[in-house]
PDB file of C-alpha atoms in Angstrom:
ATOM      1  CA  UNK F   1     -16.329   3.462  18.498  1.00 60.00           C
ATOM      2  CA  UNK F   2     -16.652   0.027  17.986  1.00 84.00           C
ATOM      3  CA  UNK F   3     -15.824  -1.618  14.771  1.00 90.00           C
ATOM      4  CA  UNK F   4     -18.971  -3.232  13.319  1.00 91.00           C
ATOM      5  CA  UNK F   5     -19.600  -6.523  12.456  1.00 91.00           C
ATOM      6  CA  UNK F   6     -19.942  -5.958   8.377  1.00 94.00           C
ATOM      7  CA  UNK F   7     -16.156  -4.022   8.847  1.00 95.00           C
ATOM      8  CA  UNK F   8     -14.704  -6.733  10.347  1.00 95.00           C
ATOM      9  CA  UNK F   9     -15.790  -9.125   7.888  1.00 96.00           C
ATOM     10  CA  UNK F  10     -14.281  -7.104   4.770  1.00 97.00           C
ATOM     11  CA  UNK F  11     -11.024  -7.057   6.004  1.00 97.00           C
ATOM     12  CA  UNK F  12     -11.466 -11.015   7.082  1.00 97.00           C
ATOM     13  CA  UNK F  13     -11.985 -11.684   3.352  1.00 98.00           C
ATOM     14  CA  UNK F  14      -9.591  -9.425   2.140  1.00 98.00           C
ATOM     15  CA  UNK F  15      -6.573 -10.701   4.473  1.00 98.00           C
ATOM     16  CA  UNK F  16      -4.971 -13.507   2.761  1.00 97.00           C
ATOM     17  CA  UNK F  17      -2.840 -14.773  -0.004  1.00 98.00           C
ATOM     18  CA  UNK F  18      -4.577 -15.006  -3.529  1.00 98.00           C
ATOM     19  CA  UNK F  19      -4.282 -16.177  -7.266  1.00 97.00           C
ATOM     20  CA  UNK F  20      -6.052 -16.870 -10.164  1.00 98.00           C
ATOM     21  CA  UNK F  21      -4.852 -19.706 -11.374  1.00 97.00           C
ATOM     22  CA  UNK F  22      -7.691 -21.314 -12.733  1.00 97.00           C
ATOM     23  CA  UNK F  23      -8.628 -17.830 -14.781  1.00 97.00           C
ATOM     24  CA  UNK F  24      -5.261 -17.671 -16.520  1.00 97.00           C
ATOM     25  CA  UNK F  25      -4.797 -20.881 -17.643  1.00 97.00           C
ATOM     26  CA  UNK F  26      -8.498 -20.516 -19.094  1.00 97.00           C
ATOM     27  CA  UNK F  27      -7.946 -17.543 -20.872  1.00 95.00           C
ATOM     28  CA  UNK F  28      -4.110 -16.787 -21.327  1.00 94.00           C
ATOM     29  CA  UNK F  29      -4.003 -14.086 -24.075  1.00 91.00           C
ATOM     30  CA  UNK F  30      -5.875 -11.819 -21.394  1.00 92.00           C
ATOM     31  CA  UNK F  31      -5.335 -13.100 -17.775  1.00 95.00           C
ATOM     32  CA  UNK F  32      -1.887 -12.651 -16.497  1.00 95.00           C
ATOM     33  CA  UNK F  33      -1.179 -15.530 -13.672  1.00 97.00           C
ATOM     34  CA  UNK F  34      -1.229 -13.551 -10.544  1.00 97.00           C
ATOM     35  CA  UNK F  35       0.189 -13.799  -7.275  1.00 97.00           C
ATOM     36  CA  UNK F  36      -1.950 -11.053  -4.930  1.00 98.00           C
ATOM     37  CA  UNK F  37      -1.335 -10.524  -1.107  1.00 98.00           C
ATOM     38  CA  UNK F  38      -3.156  -8.433   1.318  1.00 98.00           C
ATOM     39  CA  UNK F  39      -1.709  -8.781   4.636  1.00 97.00           C
ATOM     40  CA  UNK F  40      -3.306  -7.199   7.744  1.00 97.00           C
ATOM     41  CA  UNK F  41      -0.765  -3.918   8.952  1.00 96.00           C
ATOM     42  CA  UNK F  42      -0.021  -4.632  12.776  1.00 94.00           C
ATOM     43  CA  UNK F  43       0.626  -0.744  13.714  1.00 93.00           C
ATOM     44  CA  UNK F  44      -1.816   1.935  13.912  1.00 90.00           C
ATOM     45  CA  UNK F  45      -1.246   3.908  11.087  1.00 94.00           C
ATOM     46  CA  UNK F  46      -4.698   6.295  11.557  1.00 93.00           C
ATOM     47  CA  UNK F  47      -6.257   7.522  14.443  1.00 88.00           C
ATOM     48  CA  UNK F  48      -9.757   6.844  13.759  1.00 88.00           C
ATOM     49  CA  UNK F  49     -10.814   3.463  14.178  1.00 87.00           C
ATOM     50  CA  UNK F  50     -10.073   0.896  11.461  1.00 93.00           C
ATOM     51  CA  UNK F  51      -8.370  -1.603   9.617  1.00 96.00           C
ATOM     52  CA  UNK F  52      -5.293  -1.501   7.428  1.00 97.00           C
ATOM     53  CA  UNK F  53      -3.784  -3.589   4.942  1.00 98.00           C
ATOM     54  CA  UNK F  54      -1.414  -3.467   2.810  1.00 98.00           C
ATOM     55  CA  UNK F  55      -1.025  -4.804  -0.574  1.00 98.00           C
ATOM     56  CA  UNK F  56       1.133  -5.919  -3.032  1.00 97.00           C
ATOM     57  CA  UNK F  57       1.239  -8.173  -6.526  1.00 97.00           C
ATOM     58  CA  UNK F  58       3.409 -10.304  -8.379  1.00 97.00           C
ATOM     59  CA  UNK F  59       3.383 -12.387 -11.846  1.00 96.00           C
ATOM     60  CA  UNK F  60       3.603 -16.149 -10.808  1.00 95.00           C
ATOM     61  CA  UNK F  61       7.003 -15.989 -12.933  1.00 95.00           C
ATOM     62  CA  UNK F  62       8.525 -13.649 -11.172  1.00 95.00           C
ATOM     63  CA  UNK F  63       7.391 -13.701  -6.994  1.00 95.00           C
ATOM     64  CA  UNK F  64      10.197 -12.292  -6.057  1.00 94.00           C
ATOM     65  CA  UNK F  65       9.371  -8.840  -8.018  1.00 95.00           C
ATOM     66  CA  UNK F  66       6.222  -7.787  -6.589  1.00 96.00           C
ATOM     67  CA  UNK F  67       4.439  -4.392  -8.163  1.00 94.00           C
ATOM     68  CA  UNK F  68       1.775  -2.247  -7.149  1.00 93.00           C
ATOM     69  CA  UNK F  69       2.189  -1.593  -3.534  1.00 95.00           C
ATOM     70  CA  UNK F  70      -0.483   0.010  -2.081  1.00 96.00           C
ATOM     71  CA  UNK F  71      -2.115   0.437   1.293  1.00 97.00           C
ATOM     72  CA  UNK F  72      -6.184   0.487   1.758  1.00 98.00           C
ATOM     73  CA  UNK F  73      -7.571   1.826   4.796  1.00 97.00           C
ATOM     74  CA  UNK F  74     -10.423   0.274   6.018  1.00 97.00           C
ATOM     75  CA  UNK F  75     -13.589   2.680   7.398  1.00 95.00           C
ATOM     76  CA  UNK F  76     -16.661   3.058   8.744  1.00 93.00           C
ATOM     77  CA  UNK F  77     -18.959   6.195   8.784  1.00 88.00           C
ATOM     78  CA  UNK F  78     -21.381   7.057  10.952  1.00 78.00           C
ATOM     79  CA  UNK F  79     -24.507   8.433   9.297  1.00 75.00           C
ATOM     80  CA  UNK F  80     -27.279   9.290  11.948  1.00 68.00           C
ATOM     81  CA  UNK F  81     -29.733   6.349  12.409  1.00 68.00           C
ATOM     82  CA  UNK F  82     -28.820   4.564   9.519  1.00 72.00           C
ATOM     83  CA  UNK F  83     -26.000   1.562   9.506  1.00 74.00           C
ATOM     84  CA  UNK F  84     -22.097   3.164   8.940  1.00 79.00           C
ATOM     85  CA  UNK F  85     -21.314   3.241   5.443  1.00 92.00           C
ATOM     86  CA  UNK F  86     -18.284   1.323   4.642  1.00 96.00           C
ATOM     87  CA  UNK F  87     -15.187   2.931   2.895  1.00 97.00           C
ATOM     88  CA  UNK F  88     -12.049   1.770   1.737  1.00 98.00           C
ATOM     89  CA  UNK F  89      -9.342   4.465   0.932  1.00 97.00           C
ATOM     90  CA  UNK F  90      -6.379   4.153  -0.624  1.00 97.00           C
ATOM     91  CA  UNK F  91      -2.703   5.233   0.192  1.00 96.00           C
ATOM     92  CA  UNK F  92       0.900   5.089  -1.559  1.00 94.00           C
ATOM     93  CA  UNK F  93       3.664   4.372   0.017  1.00 95.00           C
ATOM     94  CA  UNK F  94       6.537   7.167  -0.225  1.00 93.00           C
ATOM     95  CA  UNK F  95       9.450   5.017  -0.134  1.00 93.00           C
ATOM     96  CA  UNK F  96       7.616   1.845  -1.534  1.00 92.00           C
ATOM     97  CA  UNK F  97      11.052  -0.644  -1.930  1.00 93.00           C
ATOM     98  CA  UNK F  98      11.122  -0.597   1.907  1.00 94.00           C
ATOM     99  CA  UNK F  99       8.381  -2.468   1.525  1.00 96.00           C
ATOM    100  CA  UNK F 100       8.571  -4.734  -1.562  1.00 96.00           C
ATOM    101  CA  UNK F 101       7.930  -7.929  -0.453  1.00 96.00           C
ATOM    102  CA  UNK F 102       6.403  -7.105   2.833  1.00 96.00           C
ATOM    103  CA  UNK F 103       3.139  -9.728   1.511  1.00 96.00           C
ATOM    104  CA  UNK F 104       5.389 -12.097   2.395  1.00 96.00           C
ATOM    105  CA  UNK F 105       7.465 -10.983   4.918  1.00 96.00           C
ATOM    106  CA  UNK F 106       5.157  -9.337   6.889  1.00 95.00           C
ATOM    107  CA  UNK F 107       7.789  -8.427   9.920  1.00 95.00           C
ATOM    108  CA  UNK F 108       8.531  -5.850   7.267  1.00 95.00           C
ATOM    109  CA  UNK F 109       5.459  -3.488   7.784  1.00 96.00           C
ATOM    110  CA  UNK F 110       6.305  -3.166  12.000  1.00 94.00           C
ATOM    111  CA  UNK F 111       8.504  -0.660  10.387  1.00 91.00           C
ATOM    112  CA  UNK F 112       5.365   1.305   9.035  1.00 95.00           C
ATOM    113  CA  UNK F 113       4.622   4.922  10.573  1.00 94.00           C
ATOM    114  CA  UNK F 114       1.731   7.560   9.088  1.00 95.00           C
ATOM    115  CA  UNK F 115       5.137   9.543   8.044  1.00 95.00           C
ATOM    116  CA  UNK F 116       5.500   6.999   5.412  1.00 95.00           C
ATOM    117  CA  UNK F 117       2.454   6.653   3.552  1.00 96.00           C
ATOM    118  CA  UNK F 118       0.574   9.125   1.402  1.00 94.00           C
ATOM    119  CA  UNK F 119      -3.386   9.973   1.177  1.00 94.00           C
ATOM    120  CA  UNK F 120      -4.713   9.091  -3.090  1.00 93.00           C
ATOM    121  CA  UNK F 121      -7.158  11.749  -3.400  1.00 91.00           C
ATOM    122  CA  UNK F 122      -9.851  10.877  -5.363  1.00 93.00           C
ATOM    123  CA  UNK F 123      -9.378   7.169  -4.534  1.00 96.00           C
ATOM    124  CA  UNK F 124     -11.797   6.357  -2.368  1.00 97.00           C
ATOM    125  CA  UNK F 125     -14.061   3.288  -2.601  1.00 97.00           C
ATOM    126  CA  UNK F 126     -17.973   3.091  -1.892  1.00 97.00           C
ATOM    127  CA  UNK F 127     -18.492  -0.309  -0.526  1.00 97.00           C
ATOM    128  CA  UNK F 128     -21.884  -2.025  -0.084  1.00 95.00           C
ATOM    129  CA  UNK F 129     -22.575  -5.153   1.472  1.00 94.00           C
ATOM    130  CA  UNK F 130     -25.274  -7.810   1.342  1.00 94.00           C
ATOM    131  CA  UNK F 131     -25.620 -10.321   3.711  1.00 93.00           C
ATOM    132  CA  UNK F 132     -26.510 -13.880   2.908  1.00 93.00           C
ATOM    133  CA  UNK F 133     -28.644 -16.698   3.780  1.00 90.00           C
ATOM    134  CA  UNK F 134     -25.509 -18.486   5.581  1.00 92.00           C
ATOM    135  CA  UNK F 135     -24.573 -15.211   7.863  1.00 90.00           C
ATOM    136  CA  UNK F 136     -21.612 -14.498   5.796  1.00 95.00           C
ATOM    137  CA  UNK F 137     -21.448 -11.223   3.239  1.00 96.00           C
ATOM    138  CA  UNK F 138     -21.602 -10.075  -0.280  1.00 97.00           C
ATOM    139  CA  UNK F 139     -19.497  -6.884  -0.353  1.00 97.00           C
ATOM    140  CA  UNK F 140     -19.092  -4.827  -3.620  1.00 98.00           C
ATOM    141  CA  UNK F 141     -16.468  -1.475  -3.830  1.00 98.00           C
ATOM    142  CA  UNK F 142     -16.382   1.168  -6.601  1.00 97.00           C
ATOM    143  CA  UNK F 143     -15.631   4.351  -7.140  1.00 95.00           C
ATOM    144  CA  UNK F 144     -18.200   6.913  -7.238  1.00 94.00           C
ATOM    145  CA  UNK F 145     -19.427   8.387 -10.326  1.00 91.00           C
ATOM    146  CA  UNK F 146     -17.565  10.731 -11.824  1.00 86.00           C
ATOM    147  CA  UNK F 147     -14.151  10.325  -9.091  1.00 89.00           C
ATOM    148  CA  UNK F 148     -10.734  10.417 -10.269  1.00 91.00           C
ATOM    149  CA  UNK F 149      -8.426   8.339  -8.989  1.00 92.00           C
ATOM    150  CA  UNK F 150      -4.840  10.132  -9.981  1.00 86.00           C
ATOM    151  CA  UNK F 151      -1.255   9.978  -8.300  1.00 82.00           C
ATOM    152  CA  UNK F 152       2.204  10.797 -10.409  1.00 77.00           C
ATOM    153  CA  UNK F 153       4.870   8.433 -10.774  1.00 73.00           C
ATOM    154  CA  UNK F 154       8.090   8.833 -12.361  1.00 71.00           C
ATOM    155  CA  UNK F 155       6.731  12.508 -13.205  1.00 72.00           C
ATOM    156  CA  UNK F 156       3.861  11.423 -15.033  1.00 76.00           C
ATOM    157  CA  UNK F 157       0.034  11.544 -14.274  1.00 82.00           C
ATOM    158  CA  UNK F 158      -1.406   8.071 -13.748  1.00 84.00           C
ATOM    159  CA  UNK F 159      -4.899   7.171 -13.112  1.00 89.00           C
ATOM    160  CA  UNK F 160      -6.347   4.317 -12.355  1.00 91.00           C
ATOM    161  CA  UNK F 161     -10.136   3.044 -12.221  1.00 94.00           C
ATOM    162  CA  UNK F 162     -10.289   0.198  -8.756  1.00 96.00           C
ATOM    163  CA  UNK F 163     -13.107  -1.982  -7.529  1.00 97.00           C
ATOM    164  CA  UNK F 164     -13.736  -5.068  -6.118  1.00 98.00           C
ATOM    165  CA  UNK F 165     -16.684  -8.030  -5.273  1.00 98.00           C
ATOM    166  CA  UNK F 166     -15.184 -10.013  -1.686  1.00 98.00           C
ATOM    167  CA  UNK F 167     -16.923 -13.128  -0.628  1.00 96.00           C
ATOM    168  CA  UNK F 168     -15.254 -15.697   2.254  1.00 95.00           C
ATOM    169  CA  UNK F 169     -13.222 -17.368  -0.585  1.00 93.00           C
ATOM    170  CA  UNK F 170     -13.059 -15.694  -3.488  1.00 96.00           C
ATOM    171  CA  UNK F 171     -12.542 -12.017  -4.780  1.00 98.00           C
ATOM    172  CA  UNK F 172     -13.436 -10.384  -7.946  1.00 98.00           C
ATOM    173  CA  UNK F 173     -10.999  -7.162  -9.008  1.00 98.00           C
ATOM    174  CA  UNK F 174     -11.813  -4.897 -11.914  1.00 97.00           C
ATOM    175  CA  UNK F 175      -8.622  -2.583 -11.524  1.00 95.00           C
ATOM    176  CA  UNK F 176      -7.712  -1.093 -14.744  1.00 94.00           C
ATOM    177  CA  UNK F 177      -4.894   1.127 -15.189  1.00 89.00           C
ATOM    178  CA  UNK F 178      -6.768   4.442 -17.901  1.00 91.00           C
ATOM    179  CA  UNK F 179      -5.110   6.730 -20.041  1.00 88.00           C
ATOM    180  CA  UNK F 180      -6.152  10.289 -17.687  1.00 84.00           C
ATOM    181  CA  UNK F 181      -6.551  12.158 -21.421  1.00 85.00           C
ATOM    182  CA  UNK F 182      -8.450   9.731 -23.566  1.00 86.00           C
ATOM    183  CA  UNK F 183     -10.705   7.589 -20.759  1.00 84.00           C
ATOM    184  CA  UNK F 184      -9.000   4.618 -22.696  1.00 89.00           C
ATOM    185  CA  UNK F 185      -8.615   1.482 -20.326  1.00 90.00           C
ATOM    186  CA  UNK F 186      -4.599   0.403 -20.717  1.00 88.00           C
ATOM    187  CA  UNK F 187      -4.160  -2.442 -19.165  1.00 90.00           C
ATOM    188  CA  UNK F 188      -5.732  -4.488 -16.371  1.00 91.00           C
ATOM    189  CA  UNK F 189      -9.446  -5.699 -16.002  1.00 92.00           C
ATOM    190  CA  UNK F 190     -10.339  -5.053 -19.475  1.00 92.00           C
ATOM    191  CA  UNK F 191     -12.473  -7.827 -20.298  1.00 92.00           C
ATOM    192  CA  UNK F 192     -13.868  -8.241 -16.751  1.00 94.00           C
ATOM    193  CA  UNK F 193     -12.749  -9.116 -13.630  1.00 97.00           C
ATOM    194  CA  UNK F 194      -9.850 -10.985 -12.463  1.00 97.00           C
ATOM    195  CA  UNK F 195     -11.201 -13.632 -10.352  1.00 98.00           C
ATOM    196  CA  UNK F 196      -8.685 -14.458  -7.622  1.00 98.00           C
ATOM    197  CA  UNK F 197      -8.953 -17.277  -4.911  1.00 98.00           C
ATOM    198  CA  UNK F 198      -7.863 -17.246  -1.158  1.00 98.00           C
ATOM    199  CA  UNK F 199      -4.946 -19.656  -1.147  1.00 97.00           C
ATOM    200  CA  UNK F 200      -4.019 -18.323   2.402  1.00 97.00           C
ATOM    201  CA  UNK F 201      -5.880 -16.863   4.390  1.00 97.00           C
ATOM    202  CA  UNK F 202      -4.386 -13.888   6.955  1.00 97.00           C
ATOM    203  CA  UNK F 203      -7.516 -12.418   8.530  1.00 95.00           C
ATOM    204  CA  UNK F 204      -6.044 -14.674  12.142  1.00 94.00           C
ATOM    205  CA  UNK F 205      -3.590 -11.701  11.731  1.00 95.00           C
ATOM    206  CA  UNK F 206      -6.424  -9.289  12.341  1.00 92.00           C
ATOM    207  CA  UNK F 207      -6.635 -10.532  16.227  1.00 80.00           C
ATOM    208  CA  UNK F 208      -5.143  -7.886  18.067  1.00 71.00           C
ATOM    209  CA  UNK F 209      -5.987  -5.227  15.428  1.00 74.00           C
ATOM    210  CA  UNK F 210     -10.282  -5.089  16.191  1.00 68.00           C
ATOM    211  CA  UNK F 211     -11.171  -2.585  18.614  1.00 56.00           C
TER     212      UNK F 211
END
């Protein structure tokens, strides 16, 4: 199955190094200055046609200590004669320390294989797209209503509410940590999305991965 132009555009928009410098300067009480890397994975992890990104982020003061490593599979679902539905499925790494820093050292991702990633049930974003007048797209991704994205970390259940909006040079992240017992937001985009600007474009690394 050939990847649609919409899925390829989504991969291109998400692939890059981002930061929210302007937002952090304007409102430092609520928005930490973050660097976000979303790097195309150069090996085939999944049998179905898709694009795969490795993501991690770091505080600007500690770029050598990235955290929240994750795998994002961008895929399309056929639905009869309707346009394919785009989805983003999240996976966790079984040994995150092995790939820590891969956002800046992409050669580490050459070692990835399917046995080293684990599906995160309930962590599937539905993506809608709108074609703009200049031929680009605006993408919006969110969890379906009622979905709970949960996983075990250090023996405790953690829950996150995931979502983003993406255009060619900007990324708005709605990710929040949620108390699984009360539903209260604990960290992340509590007062509104993190507004990231793409500083370095990694979309060229998708060449050869698109089939």
